[in-house]
Coordinates of C-alpha atoms in Angstrom, one line a residue:
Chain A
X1 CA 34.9 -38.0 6.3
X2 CA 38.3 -40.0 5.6
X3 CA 41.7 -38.0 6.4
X4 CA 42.4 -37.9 2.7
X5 CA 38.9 -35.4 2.4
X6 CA 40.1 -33.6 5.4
X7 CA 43.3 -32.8 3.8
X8 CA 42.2 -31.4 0.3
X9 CA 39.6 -28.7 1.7
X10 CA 41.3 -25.6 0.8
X11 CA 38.3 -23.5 2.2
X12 CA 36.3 -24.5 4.6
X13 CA 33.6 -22.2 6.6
X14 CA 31.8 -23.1 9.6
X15 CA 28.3 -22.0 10.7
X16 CA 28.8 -18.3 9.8
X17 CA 26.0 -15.5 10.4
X18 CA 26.5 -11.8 10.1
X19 CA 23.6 -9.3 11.4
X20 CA 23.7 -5.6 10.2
X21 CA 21.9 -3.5 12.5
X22 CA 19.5 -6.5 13.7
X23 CA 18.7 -7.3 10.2
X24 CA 20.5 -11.0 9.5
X25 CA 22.4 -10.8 6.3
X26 CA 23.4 -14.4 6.7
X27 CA 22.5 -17.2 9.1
X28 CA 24.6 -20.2 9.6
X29 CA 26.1 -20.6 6.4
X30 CA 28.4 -23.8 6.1
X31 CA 30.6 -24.4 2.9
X32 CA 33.2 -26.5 1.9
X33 CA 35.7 -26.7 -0.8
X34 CA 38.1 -29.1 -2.0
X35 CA 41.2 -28.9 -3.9
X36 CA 40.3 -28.4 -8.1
X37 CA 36.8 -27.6 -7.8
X38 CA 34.9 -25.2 -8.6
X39 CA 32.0 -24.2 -6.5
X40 CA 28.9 -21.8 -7.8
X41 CA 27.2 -19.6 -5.3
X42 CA 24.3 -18.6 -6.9
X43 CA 21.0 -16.4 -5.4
X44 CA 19.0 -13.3 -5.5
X45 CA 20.1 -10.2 -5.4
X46 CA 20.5 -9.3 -1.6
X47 CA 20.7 -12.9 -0.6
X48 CA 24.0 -13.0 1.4
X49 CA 26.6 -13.8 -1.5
X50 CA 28.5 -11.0 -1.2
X51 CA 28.8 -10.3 2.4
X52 CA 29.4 -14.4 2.3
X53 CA 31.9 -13.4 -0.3
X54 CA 33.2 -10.6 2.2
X55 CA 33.9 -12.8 4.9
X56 CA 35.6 -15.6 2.9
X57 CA 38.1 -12.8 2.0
X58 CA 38.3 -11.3 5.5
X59 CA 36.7 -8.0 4.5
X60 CA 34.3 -8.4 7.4
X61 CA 34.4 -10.1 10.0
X62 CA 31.6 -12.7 10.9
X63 CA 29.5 -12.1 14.0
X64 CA 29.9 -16.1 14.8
X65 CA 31.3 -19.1 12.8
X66 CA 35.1 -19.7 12.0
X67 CA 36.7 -20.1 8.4
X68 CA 39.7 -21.6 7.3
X69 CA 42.2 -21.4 3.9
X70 CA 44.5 -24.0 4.0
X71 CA 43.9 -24.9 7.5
X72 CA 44.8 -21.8 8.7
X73 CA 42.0 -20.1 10.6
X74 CA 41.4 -16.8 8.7
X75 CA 40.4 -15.0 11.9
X76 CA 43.2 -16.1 13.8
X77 CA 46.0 -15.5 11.7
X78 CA 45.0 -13.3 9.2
X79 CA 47.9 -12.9 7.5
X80 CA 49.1 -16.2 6.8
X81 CA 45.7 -17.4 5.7
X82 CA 45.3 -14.4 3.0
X83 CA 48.2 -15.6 1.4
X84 CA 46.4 -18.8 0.2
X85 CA 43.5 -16.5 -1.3
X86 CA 42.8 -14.6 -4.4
X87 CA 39.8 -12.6 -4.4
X88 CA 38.2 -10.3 -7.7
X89 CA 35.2 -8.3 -6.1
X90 CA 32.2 -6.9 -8.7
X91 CA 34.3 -4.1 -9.3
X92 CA 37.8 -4.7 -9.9
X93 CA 40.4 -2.9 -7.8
X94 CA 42.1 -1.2 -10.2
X95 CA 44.7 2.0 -9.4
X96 CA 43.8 3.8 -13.0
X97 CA 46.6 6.0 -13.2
X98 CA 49.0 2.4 -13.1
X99 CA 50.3 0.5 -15.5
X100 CA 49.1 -2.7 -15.7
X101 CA 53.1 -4.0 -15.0
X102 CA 53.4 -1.5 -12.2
X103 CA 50.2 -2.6 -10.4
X104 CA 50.8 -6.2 -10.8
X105 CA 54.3 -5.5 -9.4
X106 CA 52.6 -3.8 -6.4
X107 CA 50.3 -6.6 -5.6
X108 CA 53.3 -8.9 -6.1
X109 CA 55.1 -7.2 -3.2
X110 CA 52.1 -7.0 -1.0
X111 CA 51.7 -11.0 -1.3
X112 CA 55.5 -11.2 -0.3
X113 CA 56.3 -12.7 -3.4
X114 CA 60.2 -12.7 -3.2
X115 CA 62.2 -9.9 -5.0
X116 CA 63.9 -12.0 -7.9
X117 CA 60.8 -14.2 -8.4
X118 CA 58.1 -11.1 -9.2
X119 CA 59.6 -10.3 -12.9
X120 CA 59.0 -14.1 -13.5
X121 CA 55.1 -14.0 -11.1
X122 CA 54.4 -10.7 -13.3
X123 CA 55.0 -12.4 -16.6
X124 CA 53.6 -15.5 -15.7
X125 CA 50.0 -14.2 -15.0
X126 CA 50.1 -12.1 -17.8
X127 CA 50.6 -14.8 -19.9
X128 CA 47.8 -16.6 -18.4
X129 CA 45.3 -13.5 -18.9
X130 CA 46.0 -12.5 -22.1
X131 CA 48.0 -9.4 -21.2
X132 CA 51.1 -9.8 -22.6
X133 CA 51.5 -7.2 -24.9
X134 CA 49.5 -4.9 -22.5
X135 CA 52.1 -4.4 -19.5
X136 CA 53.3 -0.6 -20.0
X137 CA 49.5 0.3 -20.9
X138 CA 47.6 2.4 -18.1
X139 CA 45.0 0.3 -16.5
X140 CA 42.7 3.4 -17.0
X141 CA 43.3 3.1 -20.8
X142 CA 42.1 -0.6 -21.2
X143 CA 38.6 -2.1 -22.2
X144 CA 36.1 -3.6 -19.6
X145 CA 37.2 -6.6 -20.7
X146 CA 40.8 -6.2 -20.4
X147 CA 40.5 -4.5 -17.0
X148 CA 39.0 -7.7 -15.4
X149 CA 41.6 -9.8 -16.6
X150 CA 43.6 -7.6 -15.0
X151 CA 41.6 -7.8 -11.8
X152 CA 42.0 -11.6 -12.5
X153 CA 46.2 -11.4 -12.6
X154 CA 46.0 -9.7 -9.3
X155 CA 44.0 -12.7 -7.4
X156 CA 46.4 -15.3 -9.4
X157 CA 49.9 -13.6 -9.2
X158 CA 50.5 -15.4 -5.8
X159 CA 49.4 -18.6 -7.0
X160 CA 46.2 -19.0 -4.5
X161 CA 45.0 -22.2 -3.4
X162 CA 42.1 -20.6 -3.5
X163 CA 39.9 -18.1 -5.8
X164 CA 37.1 -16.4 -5.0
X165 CA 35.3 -14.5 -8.1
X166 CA 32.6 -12.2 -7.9
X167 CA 30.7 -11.9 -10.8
X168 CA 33.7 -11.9 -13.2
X169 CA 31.4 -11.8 -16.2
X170 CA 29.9 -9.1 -15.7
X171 CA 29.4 -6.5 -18.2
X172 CA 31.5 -8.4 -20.6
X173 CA 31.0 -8.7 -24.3
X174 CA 29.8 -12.8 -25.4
X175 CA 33.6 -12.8 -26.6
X176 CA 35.1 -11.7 -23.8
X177 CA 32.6 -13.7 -21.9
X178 CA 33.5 -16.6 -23.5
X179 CA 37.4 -16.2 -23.0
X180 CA 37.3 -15.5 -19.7
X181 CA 35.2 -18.8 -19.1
X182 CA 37.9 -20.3 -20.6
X183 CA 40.2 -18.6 -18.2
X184 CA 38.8 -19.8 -15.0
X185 CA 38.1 -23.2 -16.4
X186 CA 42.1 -22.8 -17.4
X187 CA 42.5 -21.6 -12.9
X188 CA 40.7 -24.5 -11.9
X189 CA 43.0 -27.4 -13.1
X190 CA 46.1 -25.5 -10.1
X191 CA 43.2 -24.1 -7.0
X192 CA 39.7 -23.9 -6.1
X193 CA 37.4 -21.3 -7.6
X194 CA 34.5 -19.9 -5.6
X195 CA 32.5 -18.7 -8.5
X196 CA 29.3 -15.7 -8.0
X197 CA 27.0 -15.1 -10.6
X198 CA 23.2 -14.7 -11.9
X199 CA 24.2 -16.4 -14.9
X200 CA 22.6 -20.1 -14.4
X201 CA 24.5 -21.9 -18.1
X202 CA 28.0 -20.4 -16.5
X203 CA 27.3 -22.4 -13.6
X204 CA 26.2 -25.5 -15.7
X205 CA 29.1 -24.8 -18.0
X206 CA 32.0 -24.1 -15.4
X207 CA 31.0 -25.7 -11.8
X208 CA 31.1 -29.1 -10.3
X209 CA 29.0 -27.8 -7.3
X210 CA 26.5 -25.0 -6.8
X211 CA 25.4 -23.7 -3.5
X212 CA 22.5 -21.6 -4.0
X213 CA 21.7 -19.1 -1.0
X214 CA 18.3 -16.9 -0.2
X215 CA 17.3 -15.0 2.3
X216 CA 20.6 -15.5 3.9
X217 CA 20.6 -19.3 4.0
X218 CA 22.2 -22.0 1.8
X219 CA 18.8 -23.7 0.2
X220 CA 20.8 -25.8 -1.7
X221 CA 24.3 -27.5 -1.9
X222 CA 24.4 -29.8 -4.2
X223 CA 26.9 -31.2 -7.2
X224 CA 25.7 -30.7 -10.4
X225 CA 26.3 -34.0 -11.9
X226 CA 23.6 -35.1 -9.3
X227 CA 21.0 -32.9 -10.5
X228 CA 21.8 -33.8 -14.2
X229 CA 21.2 -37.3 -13.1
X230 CA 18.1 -36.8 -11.7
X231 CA 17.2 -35.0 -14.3
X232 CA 16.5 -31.6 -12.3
X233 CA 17.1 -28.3 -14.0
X234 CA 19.1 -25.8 -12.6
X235 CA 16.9 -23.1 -13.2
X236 CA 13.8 -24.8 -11.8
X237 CA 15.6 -25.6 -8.6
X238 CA 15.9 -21.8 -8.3
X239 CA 13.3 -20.8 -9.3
X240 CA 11.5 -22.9 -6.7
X241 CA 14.1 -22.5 -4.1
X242 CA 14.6 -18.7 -3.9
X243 CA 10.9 -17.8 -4.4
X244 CA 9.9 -19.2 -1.0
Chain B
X1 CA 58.6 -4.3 4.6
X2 CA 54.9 -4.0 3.4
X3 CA 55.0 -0.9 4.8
X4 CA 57.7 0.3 2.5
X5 CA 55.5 -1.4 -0.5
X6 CA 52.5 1.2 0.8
X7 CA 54.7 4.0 1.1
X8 CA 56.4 3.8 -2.2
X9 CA 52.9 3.1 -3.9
X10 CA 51.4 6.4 -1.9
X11 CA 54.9 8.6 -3.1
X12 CA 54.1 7.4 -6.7
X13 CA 50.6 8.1 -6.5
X14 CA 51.5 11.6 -5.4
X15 CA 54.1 12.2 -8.0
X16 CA 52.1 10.7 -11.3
X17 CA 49.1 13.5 -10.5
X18 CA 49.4 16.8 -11.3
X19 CA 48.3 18.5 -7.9
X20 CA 51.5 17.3 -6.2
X21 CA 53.6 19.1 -8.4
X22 CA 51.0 22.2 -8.4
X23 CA 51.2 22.1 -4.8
X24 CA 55.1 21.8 -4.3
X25 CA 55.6 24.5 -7.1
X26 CA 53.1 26.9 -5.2
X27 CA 54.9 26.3 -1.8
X28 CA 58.6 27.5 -3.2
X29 CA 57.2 30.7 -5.3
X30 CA 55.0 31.4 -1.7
X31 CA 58.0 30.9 0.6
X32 CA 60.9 32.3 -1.7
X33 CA 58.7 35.4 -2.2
X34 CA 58.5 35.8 1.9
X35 CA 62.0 34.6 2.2
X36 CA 63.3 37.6 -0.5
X37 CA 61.2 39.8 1.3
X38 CA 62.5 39.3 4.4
X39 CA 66.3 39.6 3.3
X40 CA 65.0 42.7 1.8
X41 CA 63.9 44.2 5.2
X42 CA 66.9 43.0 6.8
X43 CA 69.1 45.0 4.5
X44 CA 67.0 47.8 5.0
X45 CA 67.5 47.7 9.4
X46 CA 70.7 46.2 9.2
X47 CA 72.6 49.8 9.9
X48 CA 70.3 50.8 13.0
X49 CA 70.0 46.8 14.1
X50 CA 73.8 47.3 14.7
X51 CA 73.2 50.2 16.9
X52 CA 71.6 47.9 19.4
X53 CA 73.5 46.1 22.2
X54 CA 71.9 43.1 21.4
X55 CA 70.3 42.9 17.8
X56 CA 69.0 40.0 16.3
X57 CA 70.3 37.7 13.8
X58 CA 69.4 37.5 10.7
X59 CA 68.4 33.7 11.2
X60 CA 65.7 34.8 13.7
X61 CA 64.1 37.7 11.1
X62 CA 64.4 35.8 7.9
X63 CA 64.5 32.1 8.4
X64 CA 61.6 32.3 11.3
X65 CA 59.1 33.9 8.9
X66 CA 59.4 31.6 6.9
X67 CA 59.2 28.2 8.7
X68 CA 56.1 30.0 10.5
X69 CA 54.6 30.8 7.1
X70 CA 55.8 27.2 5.8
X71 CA 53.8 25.5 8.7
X72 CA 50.2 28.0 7.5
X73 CA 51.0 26.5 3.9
X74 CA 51.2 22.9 5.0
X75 CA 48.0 23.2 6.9
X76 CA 46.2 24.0 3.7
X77 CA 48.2 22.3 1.8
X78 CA 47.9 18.8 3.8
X79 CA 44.0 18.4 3.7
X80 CA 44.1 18.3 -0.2
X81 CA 47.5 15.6 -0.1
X82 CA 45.6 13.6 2.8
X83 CA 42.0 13.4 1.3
X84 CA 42.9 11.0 -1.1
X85 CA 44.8 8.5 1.4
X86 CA 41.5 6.4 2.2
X87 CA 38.9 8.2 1.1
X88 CA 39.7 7.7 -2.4
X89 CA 40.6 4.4 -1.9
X90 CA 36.8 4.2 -0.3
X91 CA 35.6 5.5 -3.2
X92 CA 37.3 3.7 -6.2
X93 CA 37.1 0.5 -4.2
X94 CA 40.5 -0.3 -4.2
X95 CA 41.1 -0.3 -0.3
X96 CA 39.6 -4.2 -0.8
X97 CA 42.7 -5.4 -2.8
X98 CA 44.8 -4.0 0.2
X99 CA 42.6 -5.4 3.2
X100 CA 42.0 -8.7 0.9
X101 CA 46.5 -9.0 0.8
X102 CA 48.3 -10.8 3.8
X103 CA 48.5 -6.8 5.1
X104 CA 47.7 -5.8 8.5
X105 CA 45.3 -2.9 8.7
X106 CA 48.5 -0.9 11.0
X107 CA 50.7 -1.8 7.9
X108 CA 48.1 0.3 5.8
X109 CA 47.6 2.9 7.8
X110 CA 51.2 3.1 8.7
X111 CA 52.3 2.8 5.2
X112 CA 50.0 6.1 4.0
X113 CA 51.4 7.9 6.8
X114 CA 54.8 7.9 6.1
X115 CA 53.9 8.3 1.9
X116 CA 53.1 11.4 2.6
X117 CA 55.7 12.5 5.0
X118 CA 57.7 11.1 2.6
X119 CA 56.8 13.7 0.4
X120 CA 56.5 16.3 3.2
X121 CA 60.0 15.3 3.9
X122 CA 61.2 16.6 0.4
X123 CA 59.2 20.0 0.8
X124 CA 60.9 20.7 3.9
X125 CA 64.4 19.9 2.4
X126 CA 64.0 22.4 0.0
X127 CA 62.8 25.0 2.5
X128 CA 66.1 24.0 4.3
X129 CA 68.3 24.4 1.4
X130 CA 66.4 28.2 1.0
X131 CA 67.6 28.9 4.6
X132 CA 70.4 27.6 4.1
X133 CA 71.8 30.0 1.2
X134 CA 72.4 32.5 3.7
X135 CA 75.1 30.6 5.2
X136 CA 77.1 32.2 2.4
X137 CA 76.4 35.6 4.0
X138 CA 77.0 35.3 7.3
X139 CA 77.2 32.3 10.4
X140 CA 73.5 30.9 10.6
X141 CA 71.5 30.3 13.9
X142 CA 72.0 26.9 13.6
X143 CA 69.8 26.0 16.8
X144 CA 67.2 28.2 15.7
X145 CA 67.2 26.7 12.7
X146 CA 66.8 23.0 13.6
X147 CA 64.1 24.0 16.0
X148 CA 62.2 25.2 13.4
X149 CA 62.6 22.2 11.4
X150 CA 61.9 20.0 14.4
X151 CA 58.9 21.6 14.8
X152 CA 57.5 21.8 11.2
X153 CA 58.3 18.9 11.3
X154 CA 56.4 17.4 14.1
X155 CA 53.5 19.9 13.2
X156 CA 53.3 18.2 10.4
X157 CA 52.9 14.9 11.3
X158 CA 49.7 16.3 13.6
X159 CA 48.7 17.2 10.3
X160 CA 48.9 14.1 8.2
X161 CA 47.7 12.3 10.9
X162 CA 44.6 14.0 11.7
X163 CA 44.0 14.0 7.7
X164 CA 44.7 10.2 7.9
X165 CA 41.8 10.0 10.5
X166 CA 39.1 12.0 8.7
X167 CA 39.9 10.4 5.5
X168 CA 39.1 7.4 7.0
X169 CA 35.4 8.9 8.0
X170 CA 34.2 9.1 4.3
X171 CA 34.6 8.2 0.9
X172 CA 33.9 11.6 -0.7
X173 CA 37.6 13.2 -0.8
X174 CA 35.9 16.2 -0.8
X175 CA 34.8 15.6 2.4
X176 CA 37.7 14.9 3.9
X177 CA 39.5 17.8 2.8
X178 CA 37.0 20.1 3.9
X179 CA 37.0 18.5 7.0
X180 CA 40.7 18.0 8.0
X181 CA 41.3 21.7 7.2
X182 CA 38.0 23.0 9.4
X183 CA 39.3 20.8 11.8
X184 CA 42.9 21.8 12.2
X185 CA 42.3 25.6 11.9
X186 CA 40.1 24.8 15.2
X187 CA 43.0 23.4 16.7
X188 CA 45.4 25.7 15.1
X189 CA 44.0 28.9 16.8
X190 CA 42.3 27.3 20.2
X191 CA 45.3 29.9 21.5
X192 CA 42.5 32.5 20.7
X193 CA 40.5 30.9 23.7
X194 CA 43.3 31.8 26.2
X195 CA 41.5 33.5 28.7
X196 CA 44.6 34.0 30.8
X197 CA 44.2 32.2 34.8
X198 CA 42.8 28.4 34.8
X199 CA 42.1 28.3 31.1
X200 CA 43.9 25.0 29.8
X201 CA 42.0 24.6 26.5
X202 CA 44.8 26.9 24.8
X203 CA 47.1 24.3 25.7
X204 CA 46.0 22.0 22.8
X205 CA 46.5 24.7 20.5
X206 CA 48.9 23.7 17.5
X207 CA 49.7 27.0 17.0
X208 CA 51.2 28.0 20.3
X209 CA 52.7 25.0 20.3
X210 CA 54.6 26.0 16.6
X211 CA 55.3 29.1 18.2
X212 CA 57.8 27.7 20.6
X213 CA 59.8 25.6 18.3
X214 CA 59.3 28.9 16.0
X215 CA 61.2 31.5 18.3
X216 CA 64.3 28.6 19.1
X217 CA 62.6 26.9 22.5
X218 CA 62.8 23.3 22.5
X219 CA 59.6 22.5 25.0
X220 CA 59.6 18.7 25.8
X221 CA 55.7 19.5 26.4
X222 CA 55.2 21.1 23.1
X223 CA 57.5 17.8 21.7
X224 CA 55.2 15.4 23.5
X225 CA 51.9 16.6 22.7
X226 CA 52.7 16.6 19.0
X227 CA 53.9 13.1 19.1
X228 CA 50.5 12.1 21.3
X229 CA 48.7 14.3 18.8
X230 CA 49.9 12.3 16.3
X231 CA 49.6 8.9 17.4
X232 CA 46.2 9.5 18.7
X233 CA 45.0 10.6 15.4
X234 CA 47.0 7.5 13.8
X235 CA 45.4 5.1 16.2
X236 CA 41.9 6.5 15.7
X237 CA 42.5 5.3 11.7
X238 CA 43.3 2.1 12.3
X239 CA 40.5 1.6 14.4
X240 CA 37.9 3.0 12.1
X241 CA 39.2 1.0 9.4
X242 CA 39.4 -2.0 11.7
X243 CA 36.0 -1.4 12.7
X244 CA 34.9 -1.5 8.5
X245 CA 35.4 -4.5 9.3
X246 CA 33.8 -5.5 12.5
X247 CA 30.6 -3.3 12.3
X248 CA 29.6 -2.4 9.4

């Protein structure tokens, strides 16, 4: 790998494996991801994505492997590393009884943005999610689809280097499916997106790369314009990979 | 300075829901009722109290009452404050966007903590400024009375921190409520188990400990088991939140 690849990984995770009570939830899982793309982990349900997902973020820590943000080991120095990262679990975390100004003020201040520059981060990744006219509305108040853009301004007020998305589509309307496609598509051209879905056209749609995991392993990790040159489609790969 | 992002989140939190304000308005009608009933007695014995050599003040049979009926308040009161500190959080899912920021887990824990003594903080001020109207009567106890506030105070803190801790064992509020108070009435009244020579269990007792800093003695046992009470408790919740994270 030349010292120019070295230097645009923005995540990069080594060899991770977490048991849960002697059952493996993921075994040796190795990913990379470079600066502007957008990688799709796609598998079963109870595959490993989301306790891979987990561990990207720091929510749990792995039982071996190492990962970095930015170069910054994330079990090392916790702190500085989760300032690189953005992360929107399944269910967005959402304080209901905020307005959606007030929390993304909050979540400002916990990424130490500085005090004069929030107003300006606030406004900013409103702007980017469509909420502009929606800052003194309670986050309880709003639509599905508004709440996860909202759950999107909190991973992006900090300006990531890296976002990790966890099923953001879900339980969206085709509209709203469509504009917040258009949203991450919009993310990607400023950090890496780590995209997690069942949803095989959003990864053909949105991803350069798609990593598809089962039974706790990555069975595939591969970019996308190769397959289409081969001629391989997505969802026979799958298929055929996650059925072993 | 996270901390103070945590704390003025949790003091917000309190103050946009109803039960805070339900609980606080509940606490003054409670206390001022005890506190006018007191005075009421007092004026009642003050002409034979001034036949004695060497009655007491006025301080010692209002303000005491009250501080000692402030502290059985708070212990009910607490468990309903404290539930929601991380069991809620559990249970909406939002303790992830705090443990996903650049936050240490202390920071968190930390930052909840003083939230609600925050708030405690304000409900003993006002219990102060009760006492306090008395001053226009008569010279106040003033020792007395900062012993009592000392050790509300510090009771208090045992409180919130053992509510902190079993908050952090669940994520049904509920729960945690249920359990914090079961849980500090056992400790409140292990006095009861005082079986006079070479029992020792009474001596973690929050109750008899109260009582000390209730009657005007400034113990420095009583003072440092309340402090070890409370950072034990605190300790144990960062650990079991650190541990989400390592064993789950």
């Amino acid at each position: 790998m030349t010292d120019h690849g070295v230097s645009s990984l923005t995540l990069s995770a080594q060899h991770l494996s977490r048991e849960y009570s002697h059952t493996i939830a993921v075994h040796d899982v190795t990913l990379q991801l470079r600066q502007g793309e957008i990688l799709g982990l796609l598998g079963p349900n109870g595959a490993g994505k989301s306790t891979t997902m987990h561990m990207l973020t720091g929510n749990l820590a792995p039982n071996s492997g190492r990962i970095e943000i930015c170069g910054i080991d994330l079990l090392d120095n916790p702190k500085s590393a989760k300032a690189h990262l953005g992360y929107l679990p399944e269910i967005p975390p959402l304080y209901m009884e905020m307005t959606v100004d007030e929390f993304l003020i909050f979540v400002a201040k916990l990424h130490r943005i500085h005090k004069k520059s929030i107003v300006q981060a606030v406004e900013c990744c409103k702007r980017r999610c469509g909420l502009m006219d929606r800052g003194r509305q309670l986050i309880g108040t709003l639509s599905k689809g508004l709440q996860q853009r909202v759950g999107i301004a909190q991973a992006i007020i900090h300006e990531p280097d890296v976002i990790i998305l966890d099923e953001p589509t879900a339980g969206l309307d085709p509209n709203q499916v469509r504009e917040m496609r258009q949203l991450i598509r919009a993310l990607s051209q400023s950090c890496s997106i780590v995209l997690s879905t069942h949803i095989l056209s959003e990864v053909e749609n949105l991803c350069d790369r798609v990593l598809i995991m089962n039974k706790g392993c990555i069975v595939l990790d591969q970019a996308l314009a190769d397959l289409q040159q081969k001629g391989t489609d997505l969802e026979t790969v799958f298929i055929r990979l996650t059925q072993i | 300075m996270m901390i103070g992002t945590i704390v003025s989140k949790e003091l917000r939190s309190l103050f946009v829901s109803p039960l805070a304000w339900f609980l606080l308005v509940l606490m003054q009608v409670v206390l001022t009722w005890v506190f006018l009933g007191r005075l009421d007695a007092y004026l009642h014995v003050q002409p034979q109290l001034q036949q004695i050599a060497n009655p007491p003040g006025f301080t010692e049979i209002i303000v005491t009452p009250v501080f000692a009926m402030a502290a059985l308040l708070l212990l009910m009161i607490i468990p309903l404050l404290a539930m929601r500190l991380l069991a809620e959080e559990r249970k909406n899912r939002t303790l992830i966007l705090l443990i996903s920021a650049p936050v240490s887990i202390t920071e968190i824990v930390l930052g909840k903590f003083l939230g609600v003594m925050l708030f405690i903080a304000g409900v003993m001020i006002l219990i102060v400024m009760l006492s306090m109207t008395l001053s226009a009567g008569g010279t106040m106890d003033s020792g007395l009375l900062i012993s009592n506030v000392l050790g509300l105070f510090l009771v208090t803190c045992c409180f919130v921190a053992l509510g902190l801790f079993i908050s952090s064992l669940t994520m049904q509020p509920i729960i945690a409520a249920l359990g914090t108070l079961g849980v500090l009435l056992c400790f409140w009244v292990l006095d009861i188990l005082d079986s006079g020579q070479g029992s020792w269990i009474h001596y973690f007792s929050l109750l008899k400990h109260f009582k000390q800093f209730n009657s005007g003695l400034l113990d420095s046992f009583s003072i440092a088991y309340l402090v070890l009470f409370t950072l034990f408790f605190i300790a144990l919740a960062i650990r079991r939140l650190d541990g989400d994270r390592l064993h789950r």
